[in-house]
Structure formats: C-alpha cells, structure tokens
C-alpha cells in the first residue's frame, strides 16, 4: 500500500490517501509456436493464414487476441489500420510481429514471427 499526502500550500490544509499498486502479468506466448511453416506456392513465397496460429501462439488462452504487423513499432502501437491481412503473402524468411493482448487486463506483448517455406521438389520423369 502506498500513502500520499496532498497539501494546499496557501491554507496548509492536507489530506492523506492510500492506494495499492497492482502489477498485472503480460500475456504469455508459446515460443515453440513462433515459426510459421507453409508450402511454397510460387517460387520463393507462400500464402500464410496468420490467424490459424492464434490459439497456439496465445497458449490456448481465449481472452488473448492476436494481431499481426510488419514492424515492431506497428505491433507496439497496435493501430488496427496497420494490421496485416488475414492471408499474408510472404517471401521465405520474412519477419513479421504478432501483438498478443489480453481482453481482460489490456496488457500486451509483441513477438517476432519468422516465416519458413517448405520447398516442393518436382518428381523426375
């Protein structure tokens, strides 16, 4: 508990208030789920369904919403206008950022997401 004394310097009247500081934890993300793998559709790129990874990234916590951005600054700002589309066409080894935000506390964290492409080998005839 913290106490605060407020005093009027003209009248010297004062009052004392108390309040608690509450530290709320950030949303926890599953770091094992931060690599997105997709099969290559055209040479060097693939379509990634970003929101198909939401539950795994948020460790299955339903009160955490996940949004995706092309930079750390955009993820930290959390502006909906700069969110990436649900289906994102990405080149191999592209990097994006996911913002995980608790709908209960409003606390958030931003994590970097690397994209990995799986190359299709064509059969030899």
XYZ file of N, CA and C in Angstrom:
375
model
N 0.855 -1.165 0.000
C 0.000 0.000 0.000
C 0.907 1.236 0.000
N 0.507 2.230 -0.745
C 1.256 3.488 -0.824
C 0.375 4.600 -0.280
N 0.994 5.484 0.476
C 0.276 6.623 1.049
C 0.758 7.903 0.385
N -0.184 8.810 0.150
C 0.108 10.102 -0.463
C -0.476 11.188 0.422
N 0.312 12.216 0.643
C -0.176 13.377 1.397
C -0.249 14.544 0.426
N -1.439 15.125 0.302
C -1.647 16.305 -0.535
C -1.885 17.486 0.383
N -1.141 18.566 0.115
C -1.241 19.735 0.993
C -1.433 20.994 0.161
N -2.366 21.817 0.600
C -2.588 23.125 -0.003
C -1.565 24.068 0.612
N -0.696 24.641 -0.207
C 0.376 25.490 0.322
C -0.129 26.834 0.836
N -1.314 27.245 0.456
C -1.864 28.517 0.934
C -2.528 28.329 2.296
N -3.365 27.317 2.409
C -4.124 27.127 3.656
C -3.451 26.144 4.611
N -2.454 25.440 4.137
C -1.762 24.359 4.860
C -2.686 23.201 5.235
N -3.866 23.163 4.675
C -4.742 22.013 4.887
C -4.189 20.837 4.081
N -4.378 19.655 4.605
C -3.876 18.483 3.898
C -4.813 17.301 4.107
N -4.592 16.320 3.262
C -5.314 15.064 3.408
C -4.359 13.945 3.006
N -4.593 12.775 3.529
C -3.764 11.611 3.239
C -4.640 10.548 2.580
N -4.119 9.999 1.481
C -4.816 8.951 0.736
C -3.915 7.730 0.645
N -4.510 6.591 0.474
C -3.723 5.387 0.223
C -4.257 4.686 -1.018
N -3.361 3.949 -1.658
C -3.752 3.141 -2.812
C -2.782 1.980 -2.956
N -3.219 0.973 -3.690
C -2.399 -0.206 -3.956
C -1.871 -0.150 -5.380
N -0.664 -0.641 -5.571
C -0.124 -0.846 -6.904
C -0.327 -2.309 -7.261
N -0.907 -2.546 -8.417
C -1.154 -3.911 -8.869
C -0.350 -4.138 -10.145
N 0.494 -5.141 -10.130
C 1.283 -5.490 -11.307
C 0.589 -6.661 -11.994
N 0.176 -6.435 -13.229
C -0.543 -7.450 -13.996
C 0.424 -8.089 -14.986
N 0.488 -9.406 -15.038
C 1.426 -10.054 -15.961
C 1.023 -9.851 -17.420
N 2.032 -9.852 -18.286
C 1.798 -9.775 -19.728
C 1.237 -11.103 -20.223
N 0.541 -11.076 -21.357
C 0.093 -12.354 -21.928
C 1.307 -13.244 -22.225
N 1.160 -14.514 -21.960
C 2.239 -15.472 -22.212
C 2.034 -16.057 -23.600
N 3.109 -16.148 -24.358
C 3.005 -16.765 -25.674
C 3.865 -18.025 -25.696
N 3.494 -18.936 -26.555
C 4.222 -20.190 -26.695
C 5.332 -19.974 -27.714
N 6.566 -19.842 -27.235
C 7.687 -19.549 -28.132
C 7.950 -20.688 -29.114
N 7.492 -21.889 -28.802
C 7.650 -23.007 -29.739
C 6.755 -22.837 -30.961
N 5.774 -21.950 -30.884
C 4.821 -21.744 -31.977
C 5.141 -20.513 -32.814
N 6.334 -19.932 -32.647
C 6.606 -18.687 -33.357
C 7.183 -18.881 -34.752
N 7.441 -20.102 -35.180
C 7.848 -20.340 -36.563
C 6.619 -20.764 -37.359
N 6.335 -20.036 -38.439
C 5.213 -20.371 -39.306
C 5.776 -21.088 -40.535
N 5.305 -22.295 -40.793
C 5.761 -23.075 -41.941
C 4.604 -23.247 -42.920
N 4.867 -23.030 -44.200
C 3.888 -23.266 -45.261
C 4.620 -23.808 -46.476
N 3.882 -24.492 -47.317
C 4.453 -24.998 -48.559
C 4.512 -23.876 -49.589
N 5.580 -23.873 -50.326
C 5.788 -22.871 -51.361
C 4.739 -23.041 -52.451
N 4.097 -21.941 -52.847
C 3.095 -21.988 -53.915
C 3.664 -21.481 -55.227
N 4.430 -20.433 -55.164
C 5.201 -19.952 -56.308
C 6.634 -19.841 -55.805
N 7.614 -19.873 -56.684
C 8.999 -19.866 -56.216
C 9.290 -18.718 -55.230
N 9.707 -19.111 -54.028
C 10.156 -18.130 -53.040
C 9.087 -17.480 -52.193
N 7.805 -17.879 -52.331
C 6.779 -17.260 -51.490
C 5.615 -18.212 -51.245
N 4.814 -17.875 -50.223
C 3.647 -18.695 -49.878
C 2.595 -17.823 -49.228
N 1.351 -18.319 -49.245
C 0.253 -17.649 -48.549
C 0.174 -18.204 -47.130
N 0.218 -17.321 -46.150
C 0.141 -17.718 -44.749
C -1.188 -17.255 -44.168
N -1.960 -18.189 -43.622
C -3.192 -17.858 -42.907
C -2.775 -17.508 -41.481
N -2.567 -16.228 -41.234
C -1.991 -15.784 -39.965
C -2.810 -16.219 -38.760
N -4.121 -16.068 -38.835
C -4.946 -16.331 -37.653
C -5.117 -17.820 -37.352
N -4.648 -18.694 -38.242
C -4.707 -20.125 -37.938
C -3.745 -20.496 -36.811
N -2.850 -19.589 -36.459
C -1.866 -19.834 -35.401
C -2.213 -19.128 -34.090
N -3.308 -18.390 -34.056
C -3.638 -17.572 -32.874
C -3.696 -18.372 -31.578
N -4.457 -19.439 -31.573
C -4.652 -20.207 -30.341
C -3.334 -20.778 -29.827
N -2.515 -21.300 -30.736
C -1.225 -21.861 -30.327
C -0.299 -20.774 -29.789
N -0.244 -19.627 -30.477
C 0.600 -18.523 -30.002
C 0.179 -18.052 -28.619
N -1.122 -17.970 -28.392
C -1.652 -17.466 -27.118
C -1.752 -18.564 -26.068
N -1.101 -19.691 -26.315
C -1.100 -20.820 -25.371
C -2.515 -21.275 -25.029
N -3.445 -21.119 -25.979
C -4.816 -21.569 -25.778
C -5.668 -20.682 -24.891
N -5.154 -19.523 -24.490
C -5.912 -18.611 -23.620
C -6.886 -17.822 -24.491
N -8.185 -18.027 -24.297
C -9.194 -17.420 -25.170
C -9.345 -15.917 -24.962
N -8.892 -15.385 -23.844
C -9.027 -13.944 -23.591
C -7.877 -13.140 -24.189
N -7.003 -13.799 -24.946
C -5.895 -13.106 -25.609
C -6.208 -13.003 -27.095
N -6.173 -11.784 -27.628
C -6.364 -11.581 -29.063
C -5.003 -11.373 -29.713
N -4.867 -11.875 -30.928
C -3.600 -11.796 -31.648
C -3.820 -10.985 -32.913
N -2.943 -10.018 -33.156
C -2.965 -9.251 -34.397
C -1.542 -9.215 -34.943
N -1.405 -9.011 -36.248
C -0.114 -9.149 -36.921
C 0.263 -7.845 -37.624
N 1.575 -7.531 -37.585
C 2.092 -6.272 -38.127
C 3.420 -6.520 -38.837
N 3.782 -5.604 -39.718
C 5.027 -5.768 -40.466
C 6.243 -5.212 -39.738
N 6.062 -4.515 -38.620
C 7.213 -3.992 -37.874
C 6.941 -4.022 -36.372
N 8.006 -3.962 -35.617
C 7.883 -3.944 -34.164
C 7.157 -2.685 -33.699
N 7.465 -1.551 -34.311
C 6.827 -0.283 -33.922
C 5.318 -0.355 -34.139
N 4.889 -0.899 -35.291
C 3.448 -1.033 -35.555
C 2.788 -1.966 -34.544
N 3.471 -3.059 -34.185
C 2.916 -4.001 -33.202
C 2.796 -3.343 -31.833
N 3.779 -2.542 -31.464
C 3.732 -1.873 -30.164
C 2.650 -0.801 -30.125
N 2.422 -0.131 -31.257
C 1.372 0.881 -31.339
C -0.005 0.223 -31.343
N -0.130 -0.888 -32.051
C -1.387 -1.638 -32.080
C -2.490 -0.986 -32.882
N -2.126 -0.152 -33.851
C -3.113 0.539 -34.679
C -3.740 -0.450 -35.669
N -5.042 -0.596 -35.609
C -5.746 -1.544 -36.481
C -5.527 -1.233 -37.960
N -5.286 0.021 -38.292
C -5.106 0.412 -39.691
C -3.822 -0.168 -40.288
N -2.861 -0.556 -39.455
C -1.596 -1.083 -39.969
C -1.485 -2.598 -39.835
N -2.573 -3.272 -39.425
C -2.547 -4.736 -39.301
C -2.382 -5.387 -40.668
N -1.697 -6.512 -40.671
C -1.556 -7.286 -41.903
C -2.868 -8.007 -42.202
N -3.127 -8.325 -43.480
C -4.357 -9.054 -43.819
C -4.316 -10.471 -43.245
N -5.492 -11.087 -43.122
C -5.575 -12.450 -42.577
C -4.745 -13.440 -43.390
N -4.830 -13.342 -44.710
C -3.995 -14.171 -45.585
C -2.861 -13.278 -46.073
N -1.657 -13.615 -45.676
C -0.487 -12.776 -45.945
C 0.450 -13.521 -46.886
N 0.783 -12.898 -48.013
C 1.729 -13.485 -48.959
C 3.116 -13.047 -48.523
N 3.942 -14.030 -48.158
C 5.249 -13.706 -47.596
C 6.355 -14.435 -48.346
N 7.480 -13.753 -48.519
C 8.650 -14.439 -49.064
C 9.301 -15.290 -47.971
N 10.127 -16.232 -48.379
C 10.843 -17.074 -47.421
C 11.691 -16.206 -46.495
N 11.698 -16.562 -45.228
C 12.475 -15.897 -44.179
C 11.994 -14.474 -43.878
N 10.781 -14.132 -44.304
C 10.211 -12.825 -43.948
C 9.994 -12.779 -42.439
N 9.967 -11.588 -41.881
C 9.740 -11.408 -40.445
C 8.528 -10.500 -40.253
N 7.616 -10.913 -39.397
C 6.517 -10.039 -39.001
C 6.462 -10.048 -37.480
N 5.549 -9.256 -36.941
C 5.383 -9.162 -35.492
C 3.947 -9.484 -35.126
N 3.777 -10.235 -34.054
C 2.449 -10.534 -33.517
C 2.277 -9.756 -32.223
N 1.105 -9.167 -32.059
C 0.762 -8.475 -30.810
C -0.289 -9.322 -30.099
N 0.020 -9.762 -28.896
C -0.897 -10.549 -28.080
C -1.414 -9.641 -26.983
N -2.728 -9.434 -26.945
C -3.323 -8.505 -25.980
C -4.439 -9.185 -25.200
N -4.382 -9.020 -23.878
C -5.410 -9.580 -23.005
C -6.650 -8.701 -23.055
N -7.800 -9.312 -23.327
C -9.053 -8.551 -23.315
C -9.531 -8.310 -21.885
N -8.916 -8.973 -20.911
C -9.279 -8.799 -19.504
C -8.523 -7.624 -18.892
N -7.198 -7.579 -19.103
C -6.362 -6.559 -18.453
C -5.944 -5.430 -19.382
N -5.966 -5.667 -20.697
C -5.463 -4.678 -21.648
C -3.958 -4.759 -21.828
N -3.272 -5.585 -21.033
C -1.826 -5.738 -21.163
C -1.511 -6.469 -22.468
N -0.339 -6.172 -23.045
C 0.026 -6.772 -24.319
C 1.521 -7.038 -24.363
N 1.911 -7.874 -25.303
C 3.311 -8.115 -25.608
C 3.429 -8.290 -27.116
N 4.594 -7.989 -27.666
C 4.833 -8.136 -29.106
C 5.982 -9.120 -29.310
N 5.807 -10.053 -30.250
C 6.831 -11.058 -30.533
C 7.092 -11.126 -32.027
N 8.339 -11.406 -32.376
C 8.717 -11.521 -33.776
C 8.400 -12.924 -34.284
N 7.871 -12.998 -35.507
C 7.476 -14.267 -36.117
C 8.263 -14.464 -37.412
N 9.119 -15.497 -37.498
C 9.784 -15.787 -38.774
C 8.923 -16.718 -39.631
N 8.946 -16.518 -40.933
C 8.238 -17.387 -41.876
C 9.229 -18.363 -42.490
N 8.817 -19.605 -42.607
C 9.648 -20.625 -43.239
C 8.849 -21.263 -44.370
N 9.468 -21.378 -45.538
C 8.811 -22.031 -46.667
C 9.327 -23.455 -46.804
N 8.435 -24.355 -47.140
C 8.819 -25.727 -47.450
C 8.790 -25.854 -48.964
N 9.933 -26.138 -49.542
C 10.030 -26.202 -50.997
C 9.492 -27.534 -51.493
N 8.698 -27.479 -52.565
C 8.195 -28.693 -53.215
C 9.234 -29.145 -54.234
N 9.624 -30.384 -54.125
C 10.524 -30.938 -55.133
C 9.674 -31.626 -56.189
N 9.892 -31.272 -57.424
C 9.134 -31.880 -58.513
C 9.698 -33.265 -58.806
N 8.815 -34.240 -59.021
C 9.315 -35.592 -59.327
C 10.007 -35.608 -60.688
N 11.042 -36.415 -60.770
C 11.749 -36.571 -62.046
C 11.009 -37.589 -62.901
N 10.897 -37.327 -64.194
C 10.202 -38.260 -65.105
C 11.192 -38.983 -65.949
